Coordinates of C-alpha atoms in Angstrom, one line a residue:
E1 CA 5.0 18.7 -29.9
E2 CA 7.8 16.6 -28.4
L3 CA 7.6 18.4 -25.1
S4 CA 3.8 17.8 -24.8
K5 CA 4.4 14.1 -25.4
V6 CA 7.1 14.0 -22.7
K7 CA 4.8 15.9 -20.3
E8 CA 1.9 13.5 -21.0
H9 CA 4.2 10.5 -20.5
Y10 CA 5.5 11.9 -17.2
R11 CA 1.9 12.5 -16.0
E12 CA 1.0 8.9 -16.8
V13 CA 4.1 7.5 -15.0
S14 CA 3.8 9.7 -11.9
G15 CA 0.0 9.0 -11.7
G16 CA 0.8 5.3 -11.7
V17 CA 3.4 5.7 -9.0
T18 CA 0.9 7.6 -6.8
E19 CA -1.7 4.9 -7.3
R20 CA 0.8 2.2 -6.5
T21 CA 2.0 4.0 -3.4
R22 CA -1.7 4.3 -2.2
T23 CA -2.2 0.6 -2.8
L24 CA 1.0 -0.3 -1.0
N25 CA 0.0 1.8 2.0
K26 CA -3.4 0.2 2.1
L27 CA -1.9 -3.3 2.0
T28 CA 0.6 -2.4 4.7
E29 CA -2.2 -1.2 7.0
E30 CA -4.2 -4.4 6.4
L31 CA -1.1 -6.5 7.1
E32 CA -0.5 -4.6 10.4
Q33 CA -4.2 -5.3 11.4
V34 CA -3.8 -9.0 10.7
K35 CA -0.5 -9.1 12.7
K36 CA -2.3 -7.4 15.6
E37 CA -5.2 -9.9 15.5
M38 CA -2.7 -12.8 15.3
D39 CA -0.9 -11.5 18.3
E40 CA -4.1 -11.1 20.3
R41 CA -5.2 -14.5 19.3
G42 CA -1.8 -16.0 20.2
S43 CA -1.7 -14.3 23.6
S44 CA -5.3 -15.4 24.4
M45 CA -4.3 -19.0 23.5
T46 CA -1.4 -19.0 26.0
D47 CA -3.6 -17.4 28.7
G48 CA -6.1 -20.1 28.1

């Protein structure tokens, strides 16, 4: 009984971590994209 509670709790926690990691990766990708766009915009302004 106690063991199954622990296992369940572990599953919830590890699932949450996986979800958070996925979200973090997505945000990081989006941030990189924004940085790239800003760089391109910045360089086109100086070319201008």
